[in-house]
Short mmCIF file of C-alpha atoms in Angstrom, two decimals:
data_model
loop_
_atom_site.label_atom_id
_atom_site.label_comp_id
_atom_site.label_asym_id
_atom_site.label_seq_id
_atom_site.Cartn_x
_atom_site.Cartn_y
_atom_site.Cartn_z
CA MET A 1 -25.59 80.01 -13.54
CA LYS A 2 -24.04 76.30 -12.63
CA ALA A 3 -20.08 75.70 -12.10
CA ARG A 4 -18.49 72.97 -13.12
CA ILE A 5 -14.79 72.04 -12.00
CA TRP A 6 -12.64 70.61 -14.61
CA GLY A 7 -9.39 71.23 -12.89
CA ALA A 8 -9.08 71.93 -9.17
CA ARG A 9 -5.12 71.34 -8.59
CA GLY A 10 -2.17 74.43 -8.56
CA SER A 11 1.30 74.44 -9.88
CA LEU A 12 1.37 71.28 -12.11
CA PRO A 13 -1.00 68.17 -12.59
CA VAL A 14 -0.82 64.99 -10.48
CA ALA A 15 -2.11 61.28 -10.70
CA LEU A 16 -2.54 59.11 -8.41
CA ASN A 17 -0.02 56.47 -7.94
CA HIS A 18 -0.42 52.77 -7.47
CA LYS A 19 0.60 52.78 -3.56
CA GLN A 20 -2.45 55.43 -3.25
CA VAL A 21 -5.20 53.57 -4.90
CA ARG A 22 -4.26 50.15 -3.45
CA ALA A 23 -4.43 51.96 0.03
CA LYS A 24 -7.79 53.33 -1.01
CA LEU A 25 -8.63 49.69 -1.79
CA GLU A 26 -7.55 48.62 1.64
CA THR A 27 -9.42 50.85 3.68
CA ALA A 28 -12.35 50.27 1.59
CA LEU A 29 -12.24 46.25 1.62
CA ARG A 30 -11.14 46.53 5.53
CA GLY A 31 -14.39 48.48 6.22
CA ALA A 32 -16.46 46.21 4.61
CA ILE A 33 -15.64 43.21 6.73
CA GLY A 34 -18.86 41.62 8.21
CA ARG A 35 -21.20 43.81 6.35
CA GLN A 36 -22.91 41.27 3.91
CA LEU A 37 -22.70 43.87 0.94
CA ASP A 38 -24.61 41.38 -1.38
CA ASP A 39 -26.30 43.46 -4.09
CA ASP A 40 -25.87 46.52 -5.55
CA ALA A 41 -27.79 48.93 -3.31
CA LYS A 42 -26.11 47.77 -0.19
CA ILE A 43 -22.42 48.50 -1.97
CA ALA A 44 -23.82 51.78 -3.29
CA ALA A 45 -25.02 52.47 0.61
CA TYR A 46 -22.04 51.77 1.83
CA LEU A 47 -19.60 53.85 -1.06
CA ASP A 48 -21.91 56.99 -0.86
CA GLU A 49 -22.77 56.72 3.54
CA GLU A 50 -19.68 55.19 5.04
CA LEU A 51 -17.06 55.66 2.91
CA GLY A 52 -15.56 59.11 3.03
CA PHE A 53 -14.83 60.86 -0.23
CA GLU A 54 -11.23 60.54 0.03
CA VAL A 55 -11.46 56.90 -0.17
CA SER A 56 -14.60 56.14 -2.66
CA GLY A 57 -13.53 59.00 -4.93
CA THR A 58 -10.76 61.43 -5.30
CA TYR A 59 -10.05 65.17 -5.91
CA GLY A 60 -8.05 64.74 -9.14
CA GLY A 61 -5.04 65.85 -10.80
CA ASN A 62 -6.28 68.43 -13.16
CA SER A 63 -4.75 71.81 -13.10
CA SER A 64 -7.32 74.97 -13.15
CA CYS A 65 -10.15 75.03 -15.42
CA VAL A 66 -13.58 76.18 -14.42
CA GLU A 67 -16.78 76.26 -16.88
CA VAL A 68 -19.77 78.26 -16.00
CA GLU A 69 -22.93 77.34 -17.72
CA VAL A 70 -24.50 80.77 -18.29
CA TRP A 71 -26.97 80.33 -20.62
CA ASP A 72 -29.41 78.07 -21.48
CA GLN A 73 -27.42 74.65 -23.06
CA ALA A 74 -30.02 73.41 -25.27
CA ASN A 75 -30.35 76.86 -26.86
CA THR A 76 -26.88 78.59 -27.18
CA ARG A 77 -23.41 77.88 -28.64
CA GLU A 78 -21.85 80.31 -26.51
CA HIS A 79 -19.59 78.69 -23.40
CA VAL A 80 -17.81 80.51 -20.60
CA ILE A 81 -14.44 79.07 -19.68
CA LEU A 82 -12.39 80.16 -16.56
CA ASP A 83 -8.56 79.42 -17.12
CA MET A 84 -7.29 76.65 -19.61
CA GLY A 85 -5.04 74.75 -17.38
CA SER A 86 -5.11 70.82 -18.15
CA GLY A 87 -8.73 70.52 -17.13
CA VAL A 88 -9.57 71.59 -20.36
CA ARG A 89 -9.16 68.76 -22.31
CA GLN A 90 -11.84 66.88 -21.08
CA LEU A 91 -13.66 70.12 -21.18
CA GLY A 92 -13.36 70.27 -25.48
CA GLY A 93 -13.75 66.72 -25.66
CA ALA A 94 -17.27 67.10 -23.69
CA LYS A 95 -18.34 69.39 -25.61
CA LEU A 96 -17.24 68.20 -29.27
CA ALA A 97 -19.27 64.92 -27.84
CA ARG A 98 -22.28 67.13 -26.96
CA TYR A 99 -22.31 69.47 -30.09
CA GLY A 100 -20.45 67.38 -32.96
CA ALA A 101 -17.91 68.82 -35.39
CA GLY A 102 -19.98 70.27 -37.52
CA ASN A 103 -22.35 72.73 -35.14
CA PRO A 104 -19.99 75.82 -34.51
CA GLN A 105 -19.44 77.13 -31.04
CA THR A 106 -18.28 80.55 -29.39
CA TYR A 107 -16.17 80.03 -26.56
CA HIS A 108 -15.46 82.95 -23.91
CA VAL A 109 -12.14 82.32 -22.25
CA PHE A 110 -11.33 84.51 -19.28
CA MET A 111 -7.79 83.87 -17.89
CA SER A 112 -6.81 85.01 -14.42
CA HIS A 113 -2.84 84.78 -14.98
CA LEU A 114 -0.58 83.27 -17.58
CA HIS A 115 1.64 80.98 -15.75
CA TRP A 116 2.15 77.26 -17.33
CA ASP A 117 -0.68 75.92 -14.98
CA HIS A 118 -3.40 77.80 -16.30
CA ILE A 119 -2.41 77.92 -19.97
CA MET A 120 -1.20 74.58 -20.48
CA GLY A 121 -4.29 73.07 -21.67
CA PHE A 122 -5.16 74.82 -24.39
CA PRO A 123 -2.86 73.23 -26.92
CA PHE A 124 -4.91 70.07 -26.34
CA PHE A 125 -8.40 71.77 -26.52
CA THR A 126 -10.04 69.84 -29.29
CA PRO A 127 -12.60 72.72 -30.41
CA ALA A 128 -9.81 75.25 -30.75
CA TYR A 129 -8.42 73.23 -34.11
CA ILE A 130 -12.19 73.15 -35.84
CA PRO A 131 -12.81 75.54 -38.36
CA GLY A 132 -15.82 77.40 -37.50
CA ASN A 133 -15.36 77.86 -33.64
CA ARG A 134 -14.63 81.01 -32.26
CA ILE A 135 -12.32 81.28 -29.35
CA ILE A 136 -12.18 84.60 -27.10
CA PHE A 137 -10.07 84.86 -24.56
CA TYR A 138 -10.38 87.94 -21.79
CA GLY A 139 -7.47 89.37 -19.71
CA CYS A 140 -5.71 92.08 -18.25
CA HIS A 141 -2.55 91.25 -18.99
CA GLU A 142 -1.07 93.12 -22.13
CA GLN A 143 1.26 89.61 -23.30
CA LEU A 144 -2.33 87.41 -23.15
CA GLU A 145 -1.74 86.18 -27.12
CA THR A 146 2.49 86.32 -26.66
CA ALA A 147 1.38 83.58 -23.97
CA MET A 148 -1.01 81.39 -25.90
CA ARG A 149 1.33 81.54 -29.42
CA ARG A 150 4.64 80.90 -27.52
CA GLN A 151 4.21 77.50 -25.91
CA GLN A 152 3.23 76.24 -29.12
CA GLU A 153 6.54 77.10 -30.81
CA ALA A 154 7.89 74.65 -32.62
CA ILE A 155 10.81 74.01 -29.85
CA SER A 156 7.41 73.39 -27.14
CA PHE A 157 5.08 71.72 -29.44
CA PRO A 158 4.43 70.19 -33.20
CA VAL A 159 1.39 72.31 -34.01
CA SER A 160 1.83 75.82 -34.27
CA PHE A 161 -1.27 78.41 -32.94
CA ASP A 162 -1.44 79.42 -36.53
CA GLN A 163 -2.70 75.97 -37.69
CA LEU A 164 -5.20 75.99 -35.35
CA GLY A 165 -8.80 76.19 -37.18
CA ALA A 166 -11.05 78.09 -35.09
CA THR A 167 -11.33 81.73 -35.11
CA ILE A 168 -9.39 83.08 -31.93
CA GLU A 169 -9.41 86.65 -30.75
CA PHE A 170 -8.10 88.08 -27.94
CA ARG A 171 -9.24 91.25 -25.48
CA CYS A 172 -7.94 92.92 -23.56
CA MET A 173 -9.96 94.20 -20.20
CA LEU A 174 -9.24 97.13 -17.20
CA PRO A 175 -9.50 95.80 -13.67
CA GLY A 176 -12.88 97.51 -12.37
CA VAL A 177 -14.43 98.01 -15.74
CA ALA A 178 -17.34 95.19 -16.59
CA LEU A 179 -17.78 93.69 -19.47
CA GLU A 180 -21.10 93.00 -20.79
CA ILE A 181 -21.79 89.26 -23.13
CA ASN A 182 -25.60 88.52 -23.76
CA GLY A 183 -26.32 89.51 -20.52
CA LEU A 184 -23.54 88.06 -18.39
CA ARG A 185 -21.57 90.96 -16.46
CA VAL A 186 -18.17 89.91 -15.80
CA THR A 187 -15.78 92.55 -13.90
CA ALA A 188 -12.10 91.79 -12.95
CA LYS A 189 -9.66 92.77 -10.14
CA LEU A 190 -6.08 92.96 -9.56
CA GLN A 191 -4.95 90.02 -7.11
CA LEU A 192 -1.25 89.80 -5.31
CA HIS A 193 0.91 87.28 -7.16
CA ALA A 194 3.82 87.07 -9.40
CA GLY A 195 3.60 88.70 -12.56
CA ASP A 196 0.32 89.85 -10.90
CA SER A 197 -3.48 87.58 -11.32
CA TYR A 198 -7.02 88.65 -11.75
CA GLY A 199 -9.99 87.63 -10.31
CA TYR A 200 -13.38 87.57 -11.93
CA ARG A 201 -16.70 88.26 -10.29
CA LEU A 202 -19.85 86.91 -12.93
CA GLU A 203 -23.24 88.25 -12.15
CA HIS A 204 -26.55 87.06 -14.21
CA GLY A 205 -30.11 86.37 -13.58
CA GLY A 206 -29.55 87.60 -10.05
CA ARG A 207 -26.57 85.40 -9.10
CA ALA A 208 -23.33 85.65 -8.57
CA MET A 209 -19.98 84.05 -8.72
CA VAL A 210 -16.46 85.27 -7.43
CA TYR A 211 -13.60 83.14 -9.29
CA SER A 212 -10.37 84.30 -7.44
CA THR A 213 -7.38 81.71 -7.76
CA ASP A 214 -4.20 82.60 -7.16
CA SER A 215 -3.58 85.50 -4.55
CA GLU A 216 -1.98 86.02 -1.84
CA HIS A 217 -3.62 88.17 1.14
CA LYS A 218 -1.75 89.92 3.40
CA LEU A 219 -3.50 89.95 7.22
CA GLY A 220 -1.95 93.44 7.73
CA ASP A 221 -3.36 95.24 4.31
CA VAL A 222 -6.79 95.92 6.27
CA GLU A 223 -7.72 98.40 2.78
CA ALA A 224 -6.86 95.50 0.29
CA GLY A 225 -8.46 92.76 2.90
CA ALA A 226 -11.49 95.11 2.83
CA ALA A 227 -11.66 95.23 -1.29
CA PHE A 228 -11.35 92.10 -1.39
CA VAL A 229 -14.72 92.07 0.75
CA GLU A 230 -16.69 94.38 -1.42
CA PHE A 231 -15.44 91.92 -4.73
CA PHE A 232 -16.89 89.06 -2.52
CA ARG A 233 -20.18 90.90 -1.65
CA ASP A 234 -23.39 88.47 -1.41
CA ALA A 235 -21.99 86.10 -4.17
CA ASP A 236 -24.04 82.46 -4.41
CA LEU A 237 -20.31 81.19 -4.83
CA VAL A 238 -16.50 82.04 -4.33
CA ILE A 239 -13.71 79.88 -5.74
CA PHE A 240 -10.53 80.60 -3.48
CA ASP A 241 -6.88 79.74 -3.75
CA ALA A 242 -7.00 77.83 -0.76
CA MET A 243 -3.63 75.87 -1.07
CA TYR A 244 -2.03 76.76 2.03
CA SER A 245 -2.25 76.22 5.40
CA LEU A 246 -2.75 79.79 7.30
CA ALA A 247 0.88 78.92 9.09
CA ASP A 248 2.80 78.32 5.68
CA SER A 249 0.96 81.05 3.88
CA ILE A 250 2.51 83.23 6.72
CA SER A 251 6.00 82.02 6.83
CA VAL A 252 7.45 79.62 4.70
CA LYS A 253 5.35 80.45 1.96
CA ALA A 254 5.06 83.59 2.42
CA ASP A 255 4.79 85.61 -0.91
CA TRP A 256 4.39 82.53 -3.26
CA GLY A 257 1.38 84.31 -4.22
CA HIS A 258 -1.09 82.15 -2.91
CA SER A 259 -4.08 82.03 -0.29
CA SER A 260 -5.31 79.72 2.85
CA ASN A 261 -8.70 78.39 3.63
CA VAL A 262 -8.82 80.66 6.62
CA VAL A 263 -8.73 83.78 4.95
CA GLY A 264 -11.15 82.49 2.69
CA VAL A 265 -13.46 81.73 5.42
CA GLU A 266 -12.88 84.96 7.26
CA LEU A 267 -13.36 87.22 3.94
CA CYS A 268 -16.75 85.07 2.77
CA GLN A 269 -17.97 85.35 6.34
CA LEU A 270 -17.33 89.25 6.07
CA ALA A 271 -18.94 89.58 2.64
CA GLY A 272 -21.88 87.31 3.34
CA VAL A 273 -21.01 85.01 1.04
CA ARG A 274 -23.18 81.63 0.84
CA GLN A 275 -20.99 78.93 -0.53
CA LEU A 276 -17.08 78.97 -0.21
CA CYS A 277 -15.14 76.19 -3.02
CA LEU A 278 -11.45 75.45 -1.93
CA PHE A 279 -9.65 75.67 -5.05
CA HIS A 280 -5.85 75.30 -6.35
CA HIS A 281 -5.03 72.55 -4.31
CA GLU A 282 -1.42 71.81 -3.16
CA PRO A 283 0.33 69.33 -5.73
CA ILE A 284 1.89 67.53 -2.82
CA TYR A 285 -1.54 66.92 -1.03
CA ASP A 286 -3.33 63.13 -1.32
CA ASP A 287 -7.13 62.76 -1.01
CA ALA A 288 -6.48 62.10 2.33
CA GLN A 289 -4.76 65.59 3.09
CA ILE A 290 -7.35 67.24 1.20
CA GLY A 291 -10.09 65.80 3.18
CA ARG A 292 -8.63 66.84 6.51
CA VAL A 293 -8.56 70.53 4.98
CA LEU A 294 -11.75 70.68 4.56
CA ALA A 295 -13.12 69.14 7.70
CA GLU A 296 -10.93 71.83 9.61
CA THR A 297 -12.43 74.30 7.24
CA ARG A 298 -15.80 73.46 8.10
CA ARG A 299 -15.28 73.53 11.75
CA TYR A 300 -13.53 76.57 11.94
CA ALA A 301 -16.40 78.16 9.94
CA GLN A 302 -18.69 76.90 12.48
CA ILE A 303 -16.88 78.23 15.28
CA THR A 304 -16.31 81.79 13.89
CA GLY A 305 -19.58 82.68 12.05
CA GLU A 306 -22.85 83.88 12.77
CA ALA A 307 -24.10 83.06 9.42
CA PRO A 308 -24.03 79.86 7.78
CA LEU A 309 -21.38 79.29 5.36
CA LYS A 310 -21.40 76.11 3.13
CA ILE A 311 -17.66 74.76 2.31
CA VAL A 312 -17.30 72.56 -0.29
CA SER A 313 -13.42 71.62 -1.43
CA ALA A 314 -13.62 71.55 -5.36
CA TYR A 315 -12.61 67.78 -7.18
CA ASP A 316 -12.56 67.12 -10.88
CA GLY A 317 -16.14 66.77 -12.12
CA MET A 318 -17.98 68.67 -9.50
CA GLU A 319 -20.79 70.56 -10.24
CA ILE A 320 -22.26 73.46 -8.43
CA ASP A 321 -25.50 74.88 -9.16
CA LEU A 322 -25.88 78.74 -7.99
#
């Protein structure tokens, strides 16, 4: 299995502005003074080894979308997608470039919930316009089809849902009842979020990953915490909503439906998870702030954990092999 991040932001897409780009350039150029970067190898080493990712790269700005490669991509026409935030536009373009318009594909799409930052990319998902493709939406919300259709009504979008060329289906899941697709086992879990959100545990070939975004964890709710520990149990990867600091999540932003990096570490440590991916980044955080959160999270895990827990911070384009 492989997880590929196409959108890591929460609430709404964001973009680097000219001041942020200039600040990155200034930092990189200042650090390059006296280094004699006179060939490609030296330049590459400077970028990759000396500059932090928050300077040499970017965590990106697309809203939530994760692709999970389950089956051999050379021999399958079936794909798994978690949420359809703005990142799914680029995902669709990549699939079209690889397989072409005349080679029908099936997309299994699991929706955490129906807020706009998680569905807004679907009208721009090119495979939906191509006859022969098949898109199957899975979710625990009864209003799933209504939500996908509503955002393409005439007042909001120029192309109606009924004009899409692909065959589109909707299948309702029940929390705790596993669904199987060609050897892939998917189980949904109810999460605390306005309008309800659902996390997904995906298991295939002895590997397991959990996608748990838009989920608030109340520190005093021991029973709920224990249930999530079991949901995460022994996962190779947990993609986790770490939108807020712990202080914010239990004070000014309590009941806003999101969690923190500290809670993610604690749940994963108790569950024996091997890798934690911080996800659903706060849109007002720039790359430097996200980088600081990652460093702080790694320090916290090192101090508090007995078993090693690998921690990464999601960025658009990231690939994680399980």
